[in-house]
Amino acid sequence: MLKKKPQKKAKYDKRNTLNDLTGREWLLLTKSVWISEKCANDKFAFQHPAPFLINDIKKLVRFFTKENMTVLDPFCGSGTALVASAQENRKGVGIDLSKKYCLMSRKRLQDLKLKKNQQVICGDSLKKISQIEGKIDYCVTSPPYHNILRHNGGGLRETKDKDVRNGARLGVEYYSNDKRDLGNQAQYKDFLKLLKAVMAEVYKKLRDKKYCSIIISDFTVNKKETNASGDVIRIMQDIGFGFEGMIVLVQDNKPLYPFGYPYAYKMNHHHQYILNFRKQ
Ligand SMILES: C[S@@+](CC[C@H](N)C(=O)[O-])C[C@H]1O[C@@H](n2cnc3c(N)ncnc32)[C@H](O)[C@@H]1O
C-alpha cells in the first residue's frame, strides 16, 4: 500500500495583524483580476437592481479583516456585505436609505440564519455613520452609479428564468425618489460631492491604517463615456485616503447591447473596478 504524503501545515505569520490568511491564501488574493463568482444564495438579492455577489465580497472581507472585526457597508442595498461578513464570522453594519431594501436585508439574514452580529440601519448614511457605536475595521461598498438607473432603463432585466439576471432590459427600476439618494442627483458633480461627504464620514469611523473598498464601474454621463472610477479615486484622495490599487472584477456573462451599432464604438461594460484605499 502506498504511504500517504504528510500534509504540509498551513503557515500563519504571527506578524499579520490584517487578516487570518496563510501566505499562500494571501498571495492568491493579490491578483489584479478576479472573475466574479455566483452562488445559490445570490438569488434572493436579484430583487434589488444592483446587488453584489456574495463570494466576491467574502474574498474582500477575508483579506481586509480578521474574525470578529467589524465591516461597514454605507449603501448596503440587499445586504450582501452583511451576509458575506456573517459567513466569515465578522460583525457587520449596513446602512440604506430605502426601507424596502432594509427589510430585504433583514429578511435575507433571517432566512439564512445569519442575523447574529449583523445590524441593518435604515436612513441617510451622511447622518447615520457618525451614530454607529465604536470604530469599524473595514468598509466595502458600492454607491449608486449617479442616476444611470433613471436614464438607461437599467435595473431588473427580463428573463424566463427568475434566478438569472441575463436577458433584455425590463425598464426603469431605480432606488427611491428621496432627494438624499445619491442616485437622484441631477448633476454628476453633485453626485460626486455627496459621495465625498459620505466617504468622509466613513474615514472618521475607520480605524487608522485600515482599508476601504469601493466597487464601481465607469459609465456614461449625458451619453458620454466617463471615467467615474478615476473621479472616485480623486475624491477619496482629497479626503485623505491613500489609493492602494484597483482589481478588475470580470462579469463575463452579462448580456451584450448594440449601443453604437452600426455607427460608432460604444462599449459594453463587462467588469467592475474594486478600488482599494487605506486610511493613512
Ligand atoms: C448599488 S446599490 C448597493 C447594492 C448592494 N451592494 C447589494 O449588494 O445589494 C446602492 C444603494 O445605495 C442606497 N442609497 C442611496 N443613497 C443613499 C444614502 N444617502 N444613504 C444610504 N443609502 C443610500 C440605495 O438605496 C441603494 O440600495
mmCIF file of C-alpha atoms and ligand atoms in Angstrom:
data_model
loop_
_atom_site.group_PDB
_atom_site.id
_atom_site.type_symbol
_atom_site.label_atom_id
_atom_site.label_comp_id
_atom_site.label_asym_id
_atom_site.label_seq_id
_atom_site.Cartn_x
_atom_site.Cartn_y
_atom_site.Cartn_z
ATOM 1 C CA MET A 1 0.000 0.000 0.000
ATOM 2 C CA LEU A 2 1.217 3.492 -0.859
ATOM 3 C CA LYS A 3 2.146 5.656 2.106
ATOM 4 C CA LYS A 4 0.153 8.908 2.313
ATOM 5 C CA LYS A 5 2.337 12.002 1.962
ATOM 6 C CA PRO A 6 2.160 14.047 5.189
ATOM 7 C CA GLN A 7 0.124 17.212 4.544
ATOM 8 C CA LYS A 8 2.126 20.431 4.809
ATOM 9 C CA LYS A 9 0.828 22.589 7.670
ATOM 10 C CA ALA A 10 -0.583 25.920 6.570
ATOM 11 C CA LYS A 11 1.697 28.728 7.647
ATOM 12 C CA TYR A 12 0.321 31.717 9.516
ATOM 13 C CA ASP A 13 2.623 34.620 10.161
ATOM 14 C CA LYS A 14 2.321 35.948 13.714
ATOM 15 C CA ARG A 15 3.136 39.462 12.471
ATOM 16 C CA ASN A 16 -0.031 39.501 10.362
ATOM 17 C CA THR A 17 -2.456 41.917 12.039
ATOM 18 C CA LEU A 18 -4.507 42.405 8.859
ATOM 19 C CA ASN A 19 -6.214 39.039 8.282
ATOM 20 C CA ASP A 20 -6.278 35.329 9.143
ATOM 21 C CA LEU A 21 -4.825 34.108 5.837
ATOM 22 C CA THR A 22 -1.870 31.855 5.231
ATOM 23 C CA GLY A 23 0.883 33.167 2.981
ATOM 24 C CA ARG A 24 -0.477 31.205 0.014
ATOM 25 C CA GLU A 25 -4.076 32.403 0.548
ATOM 26 C CA TRP A 26 -2.804 35.995 0.869
ATOM 27 C CA LEU A 27 -0.839 35.751 -2.373
ATOM 28 C CA LEU A 28 -3.752 34.383 -4.410
ATOM 29 C CA LEU A 29 -5.952 37.302 -3.381
ATOM 30 C CA THR A 30 -3.412 39.887 -4.549
ATOM 31 C CA LYS A 31 -4.169 39.170 -8.230
ATOM 32 C CA SER A 32 -5.349 42.301 -10.031
ATOM 33 C CA VAL A 33 -8.069 40.403 -11.942
ATOM 34 C CA TRP A 34 -10.884 38.416 -10.319
ATOM 35 C CA ILE A 35 -13.646 36.503 -12.066
ATOM 36 C CA SER A 36 -16.975 37.262 -10.378
ATOM 37 C CA GLU A 37 -18.419 34.094 -8.817
ATOM 38 C CA LYS A 38 -22.121 33.329 -8.375
ATOM 39 C CA CYS A 39 -23.571 31.109 -5.651
ATOM 40 C CA ALA A 40 -27.077 29.843 -4.806
ATOM 41 C CA ASN A 41 -27.638 32.437 -2.077
ATOM 42 C CA ASP A 42 -27.227 35.324 -4.564
ATOM 43 C CA LYS A 43 -30.692 34.548 -5.956
ATOM 44 C CA PHE A 44 -32.637 36.431 -3.261
ATOM 45 C CA ALA A 45 -30.710 39.643 -3.946
ATOM 46 C CA PHE A 46 -31.750 39.813 -7.609
ATOM 47 C CA GLN A 47 -34.908 41.613 -6.401
ATOM 48 C CA HIS A 48 -32.519 44.577 -5.942
ATOM 49 C CA PRO A 49 -31.395 46.356 -9.168
ATOM 50 C CA ALA A 50 -27.637 46.150 -8.488
ATOM 51 C CA PRO A 51 -26.516 43.643 -5.860
ATOM 52 C CA PHE A 52 -23.000 42.366 -5.157
ATOM 53 C CA LEU A 53 -22.333 38.640 -5.458
ATOM 54 C CA ILE A 54 -21.621 37.109 -2.049
ATOM 55 C CA ASN A 55 -18.422 35.259 -2.975
ATOM 56 C CA ASP A 56 -16.753 38.407 -4.364
ATOM 57 C CA ILE A 57 -17.345 40.220 -1.075
ATOM 58 C CA LYS A 58 -16.296 37.249 1.049
ATOM 59 C CA LYS A 59 -12.862 37.370 -0.594
ATOM 60 C CA LEU A 60 -12.501 41.066 0.295
ATOM 61 C CA VAL A 61 -13.710 40.534 3.850
ATOM 62 C CA ARG A 62 -11.254 37.638 4.290
ATOM 63 C CA PHE A 63 -8.380 39.765 3.014
ATOM 64 C CA PHE A 64 -9.072 43.025 4.814
ATOM 65 C CA THR A 65 -10.238 41.773 8.240
ATOM 66 C CA LYS A 66 -9.718 39.157 10.923
ATOM 67 C CA GLU A 67 -12.528 37.183 12.598
ATOM 68 C CA ASN A 68 -14.800 39.289 14.854
ATOM 69 C CA MET A 69 -13.737 42.572 13.263
ATOM 70 C CA THR A 70 -16.438 44.999 12.067
ATOM 71 C CA VAL A 71 -17.338 45.635 8.423
ATOM 72 C CA LEU A 72 -19.434 48.604 7.255
ATOM 73 C CA ASP A 73 -21.439 48.994 4.033
ATOM 74 C CA PRO A 74 -22.988 52.505 3.953
ATOM 75 C CA PHE A 75 -25.019 51.668 0.798
ATOM 76 C CA CYS A 76 -25.982 48.133 1.739
ATOM 77 C CA GLY A 77 -28.992 47.508 -0.572
ATOM 78 C CA SER A 78 -29.968 43.846 -0.288
ATOM 79 C CA GLY A 79 -27.428 43.268 2.493
ATOM 80 C CA THR A 80 -24.839 41.228 0.598
ATOM 81 C CA ALA A 81 -21.917 42.666 2.590
ATOM 82 C CA LEU A 82 -23.677 41.596 5.804
ATOM 83 C CA VAL A 83 -24.289 38.067 4.502
ATOM 84 C CA ALA A 84 -20.608 37.824 3.489
ATOM 85 C CA SER A 85 -19.458 39.211 6.854
ATOM 86 C CA ALA A 86 -21.670 36.810 8.820
ATOM 87 C CA GLN A 87 -20.476 33.822 6.792
ATOM 88 C CA GLU A 88 -16.875 34.839 7.542
ATOM 89 C CA ASN A 89 -17.606 35.386 11.271
ATOM 90 C CA ARG A 90 -17.223 39.141 11.107
ATOM 91 C CA LYS A 91 -19.586 41.717 12.598
ATOM 92 C CA GLY A 92 -21.471 43.808 10.050
ATOM 93 C CA VAL A 93 -23.187 47.178 9.905
ATOM 94 C CA GLY A 94 -25.236 48.040 6.829
ATOM 95 C CA ILE A 95 -26.999 51.329 6.108
ATOM 96 C CA ASP A 96 -29.549 52.003 3.374
ATOM 97 C CA LEU A 97 -31.888 54.906 2.740
ATOM 98 C CA SER A 98 -34.655 52.685 1.395
ATOM 99 C CA LYS A 99 -36.968 50.985 3.905
ATOM 100 C CA LYS A 100 -37.767 48.380 1.267
ATOM 101 C CA TYR A 101 -34.100 47.352 0.948
ATOM 102 C CA CYS A 102 -33.557 47.411 4.722
ATOM 103 C CA LEU A 103 -36.480 44.975 5.114
ATOM 104 C CA MET A 104 -34.997 42.901 2.297
ATOM 105 C CA SER A 105 -31.612 42.716 4.090
ATOM 106 C CA ARG A 106 -33.204 41.774 7.399
ATOM 107 C CA LYS A 107 -35.311 39.031 5.783
ATOM 108 C CA ARG A 108 -32.287 37.718 3.925
ATOM 109 C CA LEU A 109 -30.222 37.470 7.124
ATOM 110 C CA GLN A 110 -33.162 35.890 8.956
ATOM 111 C CA ASP A 111 -33.818 33.286 6.226
ATOM 112 C CA LEU A 112 -30.132 32.330 6.160
ATOM 113 C CA LYS A 113 -29.956 32.306 9.996
ATOM 114 C CA LEU A 114 -27.172 34.872 9.873
ATOM 115 C CA LYS A 115 -28.706 37.649 11.987
ATOM 116 C CA LYS A 116 -26.210 37.361 14.848
ATOM 117 C CA ASN A 117 -23.806 40.332 14.979
ATOM 118 C CA GLN A 118 -25.345 41.936 11.863
ATOM 119 C CA GLN A 119 -27.020 45.338 12.137
ATOM 120 C CA VAL A 120 -29.196 46.975 9.466
ATOM 121 C CA ILE A 121 -29.696 50.731 9.918
ATOM 122 C CA CYS A 122 -32.342 52.446 7.828
ATOM 123 C CA GLY A 123 -31.559 56.072 6.922
ATOM 124 C CA ASP A 124 -29.187 58.502 5.228
ATOM 125 C CA SER A 125 -25.555 57.394 5.549
ATOM 126 C CA LEU A 126 -24.467 61.004 5.710
ATOM 127 C CA LYS A 127 -26.159 61.246 9.124
ATOM 128 C CA LYS A 128 -26.113 57.627 10.324
ATOM 129 C CA ILE A 129 -22.413 56.708 10.046
ATOM 130 C CA SER A 130 -21.371 59.014 12.894
ATOM 131 C CA GLN A 131 -24.028 57.381 15.118
ATOM 132 C CA ILE A 132 -22.506 53.884 14.809
ATOM 133 C CA GLU A 133 -21.098 52.753 18.142
ATOM 134 C CA GLY A 134 -17.298 52.403 18.175
ATOM 135 C CA LYS A 135 -14.934 52.200 15.215
ATOM 136 C CA ILE A 136 -15.044 49.998 12.119
ATOM 137 C CA ASP A 137 -12.241 47.838 10.705
ATOM 138 C CA TYR A 138 -13.175 47.782 7.022
ATOM 139 C CA CYS A 139 -15.642 49.399 4.653
ATOM 140 C CA VAL A 140 -16.827 47.702 1.468
ATOM 141 C CA THR A 141 -19.484 49.404 -0.568
ATOM 142 C CA SER A 142 -20.933 50.292 -3.928
ATOM 143 C CA PRO A 143 -22.775 53.587 -4.303
ATOM 144 C CA PRO A 144 -25.500 54.273 -6.870
ATOM 145 C CA TYR A 145 -23.835 54.979 -10.220
ATOM 146 C CA HIS A 146 -25.044 58.578 -10.394
ATOM 147 C CA ASN A 147 -28.509 58.472 -11.997
ATOM 148 C CA ILE A 148 -27.925 55.776 -14.641
ATOM 149 C CA LEU A 149 -30.820 53.613 -13.446
ATOM 150 C CA ARG A 150 -33.172 56.519 -14.147
ATOM 151 C CA HIS A 151 -31.786 57.151 -17.617
ATOM 152 C CA ASN A 152 -30.616 53.855 -19.029
ATOM 153 C CA GLY A 153 -33.752 51.826 -18.441
ATOM 154 C CA GLY A 154 -31.420 49.646 -16.416
ATOM 155 C CA GLY A 155 -32.045 47.674 -13.287
ATOM 156 C CA LEU A 156 -34.063 44.482 -13.314
ATOM 157 C CA ARG A 157 -33.797 42.522 -16.502
ATOM 158 C CA GLU A 158 -36.413 40.384 -18.151
ATOM 159 C CA THR A 159 -35.630 36.699 -18.229
ATOM 160 C CA LYS A 160 -37.607 33.463 -18.435
ATOM 161 C CA ASP A 161 -35.611 32.067 -15.533
ATOM 162 C CA LYS A 162 -36.112 34.200 -12.424
ATOM 163 C CA ASP A 163 -32.775 33.041 -10.970
ATOM 164 C CA VAL A 164 -30.735 34.535 -13.776
ATOM 165 C CA ARG A 165 -30.055 38.219 -14.326
ATOM 166 C CA ASN A 166 -29.302 37.954 -18.033
ATOM 167 C CA GLY A 167 -31.826 38.988 -20.647
ATOM 168 C CA ALA A 168 -33.423 42.038 -22.188
ATOM 169 C CA ARG A 169 -33.838 45.127 -20.038
ATOM 170 C CA LEU A 170 -37.229 45.373 -18.387
ATOM 171 C CA GLY A 171 -37.451 49.122 -17.903
ATOM 172 C CA VAL A 172 -36.610 51.529 -15.167
ATOM 173 C CA GLU A 173 -36.188 50.347 -11.604
ATOM 174 C CA TYR A 174 -34.395 52.975 -9.543
ATOM 175 C CA TYR A 175 -33.724 53.012 -5.819
ATOM 176 C CA SER A 176 -36.038 55.753 -4.484
ATOM 177 C CA ASN A 177 -37.436 59.239 -5.016
ATOM 178 C CA ASP A 178 -35.628 60.564 -1.938
ATOM 179 C CA LYS A 179 -33.581 63.726 -2.543
ATOM 180 C CA ARG A 180 -30.823 62.365 -0.296
ATOM 181 C CA ASP A 181 -30.407 59.306 -2.549
ATOM 182 C CA LEU A 182 -27.086 59.547 -4.445
ATOM 183 C CA GLY A 183 -28.909 58.107 -7.449
ATOM 184 C CA ASN A 184 -31.194 61.147 -7.597
ATOM 185 C CA GLN A 185 -28.573 63.872 -8.128
ATOM 186 C CA ALA A 186 -29.326 65.505 -11.486
ATOM 187 C CA GLN A 187 -25.748 66.742 -11.923
ATOM 188 C CA TYR A 188 -22.766 64.366 -11.921
ATOM 189 C CA LYS A 189 -20.733 66.898 -9.884
ATOM 190 C CA ASP A 190 -23.424 66.866 -7.153
ATOM 191 C CA PHE A 191 -23.328 63.076 -7.095
ATOM 192 C CA LEU A 192 -19.542 63.189 -6.543
ATOM 193 C CA LYS A 193 -19.926 65.885 -3.867
ATOM 194 C CA LEU A 194 -22.440 63.799 -1.919
ATOM 195 C CA LEU A 195 -20.391 60.606 -2.288
ATOM 196 C CA LYS A 196 -17.356 62.519 -0.991
ATOM 197 C CA ALA A 197 -19.321 63.748 2.034
ATOM 198 C CA VAL A 198 -20.461 60.184 2.886
ATOM 199 C CA MET A 199 -16.962 58.728 2.412
ATOM 200 C CA ALA A 200 -15.518 61.477 4.640
ATOM 201 C CA GLU A 201 -17.813 60.145 7.397
ATOM 202 C CA VAL A 202 -16.511 56.625 6.686
ATOM 203 C CA TYR A 203 -12.943 57.950 7.015
ATOM 204 C CA LYS A 204 -13.681 59.294 10.512
ATOM 205 C CA LYS A 205 -15.268 55.965 11.602
ATOM 206 C CA LEU A 206 -12.492 53.760 10.213
ATOM 207 C CA ARG A 207 -9.609 52.738 12.463
ATOM 208 C CA ASP A 208 -6.203 54.126 11.455
ATOM 209 C CA LYS A 209 -4.351 52.181 8.731
ATOM 210 C CA LYS A 210 -7.491 50.190 7.858
ATOM 211 C CA TYR A 211 -8.901 49.692 4.382
ATOM 212 C CA CYS A 212 -11.923 50.697 2.349
ATOM 213 C CA SER A 213 -13.022 49.180 -0.993
ATOM 214 C CA ILE A 214 -15.409 50.883 -3.389
ATOM 215 C CA ILE A 215 -16.900 48.811 -6.190
ATOM 216 C CA ILE A 216 -17.848 50.865 -9.220
ATOM 217 C CA SER A 217 -17.562 50.797 -12.992
ATOM 218 C CA ASP A 218 -17.163 53.611 -15.470
ATOM 219 C CA PHE A 219 -20.449 54.695 -17.056
ATOM 220 C CA THR A 220 -21.932 57.301 -19.339
ATOM 221 C CA VAL A 221 -22.915 60.780 -18.162
ATOM 222 C CA ASN A 222 -25.157 62.610 -20.645
ATOM 223 C CA LYS A 223 -24.372 59.805 -23.111
ATOM 224 C CA LYS A 224 -20.601 60.445 -22.801
ATOM 225 C CA GLU A 225 -18.283 57.701 -21.557
ATOM 226 C CA THR A 226 -16.986 58.970 -18.209
ATOM 227 C CA ASN A 227 -14.069 57.797 -16.110
ATOM 228 C CA ALA A 228 -16.102 57.618 -12.885
ATOM 229 C CA SER A 229 -13.587 55.278 -11.234
ATOM 230 C CA GLY A 230 -10.866 57.918 -11.736
ATOM 231 C CA ASP A 231 -13.101 60.611 -10.240
ATOM 232 C CA VAL A 232 -13.822 58.397 -7.215
ATOM 233 C CA ILE A 233 -10.091 57.822 -6.683
ATOM 234 C CA ARG A 234 -9.550 61.594 -6.721
ATOM 235 C CA ILE A 235 -12.297 62.360 -4.183
ATOM 236 C CA MET A 236 -11.051 59.598 -1.869
ATOM 237 C CA GLN A 237 -7.509 61.028 -2.052
ATOM 238 C CA ASP A 238 -8.902 64.503 -1.294
ATOM 239 C CA ILE A 239 -10.480 63.065 1.865
ATOM 240 C CA GLY A 240 -7.100 61.664 2.933
ATOM 241 C CA PHE A 241 -7.277 58.020 1.841
ATOM 242 C CA GLY A 242 -4.243 56.502 0.150
ATOM 243 C CA PHE A 243 -5.044 54.694 -3.126
ATOM 244 C CA GLU A 244 -3.855 51.074 -2.982
ATOM 245 C CA GLY A 245 -4.787 49.899 -6.484
ATOM 246 C CA MET A 246 -7.753 48.503 -8.326
ATOM 247 C CA ILE A 247 -8.917 44.970 -9.003
ATOM 248 C CA VAL A 248 -10.761 44.301 -12.257
ATOM 249 C CA LEU A 249 -13.822 42.207 -11.404
ATOM 250 C CA VAL A 250 -14.792 40.403 -14.599
ATOM 251 C CA GLN A 251 -18.528 39.832 -15.227
ATOM 252 C CA ASP A 252 -18.282 37.915 -18.443
ATOM 253 C CA ASN A 253 -21.842 36.538 -18.543
ATOM 254 C CA LYS A 254 -23.734 39.842 -18.855
ATOM 255 C CA PRO A 255 -25.869 40.441 -21.948
ATOM 256 C CA LEU A 256 -24.395 42.496 -24.813
ATOM 257 C CA TYR A 257 -26.217 45.560 -26.178
ATOM 258 C CA PRO A 258 -25.567 47.066 -29.659
ATOM 259 C CA PHE A 259 -25.352 50.627 -28.219
ATOM 260 C CA GLY A 260 -23.465 52.322 -31.078
ATOM 261 C CA TYR A 261 -24.032 49.800 -33.875
ATOM 262 C CA PRO A 262 -23.567 50.369 -36.815
ATOM 263 C CA TYR A 263 -22.222 53.909 -36.460
ATOM 264 C CA ALA A 264 -19.826 54.262 -33.549
ATOM 265 C CA TYR A 265 -17.861 52.406 -30.922
ATOM 266 C CA LYS A 266 -19.802 52.248 -27.630
ATOM 267 C CA MET A 267 -18.529 49.775 -25.108
ATOM 268 C CA ASN A 268 -20.348 47.158 -23.073
ATOM 269 C CA HIS A 269 -19.006 47.348 -19.523
ATOM 270 C CA HIS A 270 -18.356 43.742 -18.569
ATOM 271 C CA HIS A 271 -16.350 44.442 -15.462
ATOM 272 C CA GLN A 272 -16.410 46.491 -12.304
ATOM 273 C CA TYR A 273 -13.441 48.014 -10.515
ATOM 274 C CA ILE A 274 -12.749 47.217 -6.891
ATOM 275 C CA LEU A 275 -10.946 50.403 -5.807
ATOM 276 C CA ASN A 276 -8.916 49.826 -2.665
ATOM 277 C CA PHE A 277 -7.951 52.595 -0.246
ATOM 278 C CA ARG A 278 -6.203 52.826 3.102
ATOM 279 C CA LYS A 279 -6.629 55.342 5.883
ATOM 280 C CA GLN A 280 -3.227 56.985 6.287
HETATM 281 C C1 LIG B 1 -25.528 49.934 -5.803
HETATM 282 S S1 LIG B 1 -26.740 49.810 -4.572
HETATM 283 C C2 LIG B 1 -25.953 48.784 -3.384
HETATM 284 C C3 LIG B 1 -26.293 47.316 -3.567
HETATM 285 C C4 LIG B 1 -25.627 46.417 -2.539
HETATM 286 N N1 LIG B 1 -24.199 46.374 -2.697
HETATM 287 C C5 LIG B 1 -26.187 44.990 -2.609
HETATM 288 O O1 LIG B 1 -25.416 44.031 -2.595
HETATM 289 O O2 LIG B 1 -27.413 44.848 -2.687
HETATM 290 C C6 LIG B 1 -26.719 51.397 -3.801
HETATM 291 C C7 LIG B 1 -27.679 51.559 -2.632
HETATM 292 O O3 LIG B 1 -27.442 52.854 -2.036
HETATM 293 C C8 LIG B 1 -28.651 53.267 -1.419
HETATM 294 N N2 LIG B 1 -28.527 54.728 -1.126
HETATM 295 C C9 LIG B 1 -28.541 55.768 -1.992
HETATM 296 N N3 LIG B 1 -28.337 56.932 -1.346
HETATM 297 C C10 LIG B 1 -28.166 56.632 -0.027
HETATM 298 C C11 LIG B 1 -27.902 57.416 1.135
HETATM 299 N N4 LIG B 1 -27.787 58.739 1.089
HETATM 300 N N5 LIG B 1 -27.757 56.758 2.332
HETATM 301 C C12 LIG B 1 -27.874 55.395 2.393
HETATM 302 N N6 LIG B 1 -28.151 54.625 1.314
HETATM 303 C C13 LIG B 1 -28.280 55.218 0.112
HETATM 304 C C14 LIG B 1 -29.739 52.852 -2.420
HETATM 305 O O4 LIG B 1 -30.990 52.723 -1.796
HETATM 306 C C15 LIG B 1 -29.164 51.515 -2.969
HETATM 307 O O5 LIG B 1 -29.766 50.403 -2.346
#
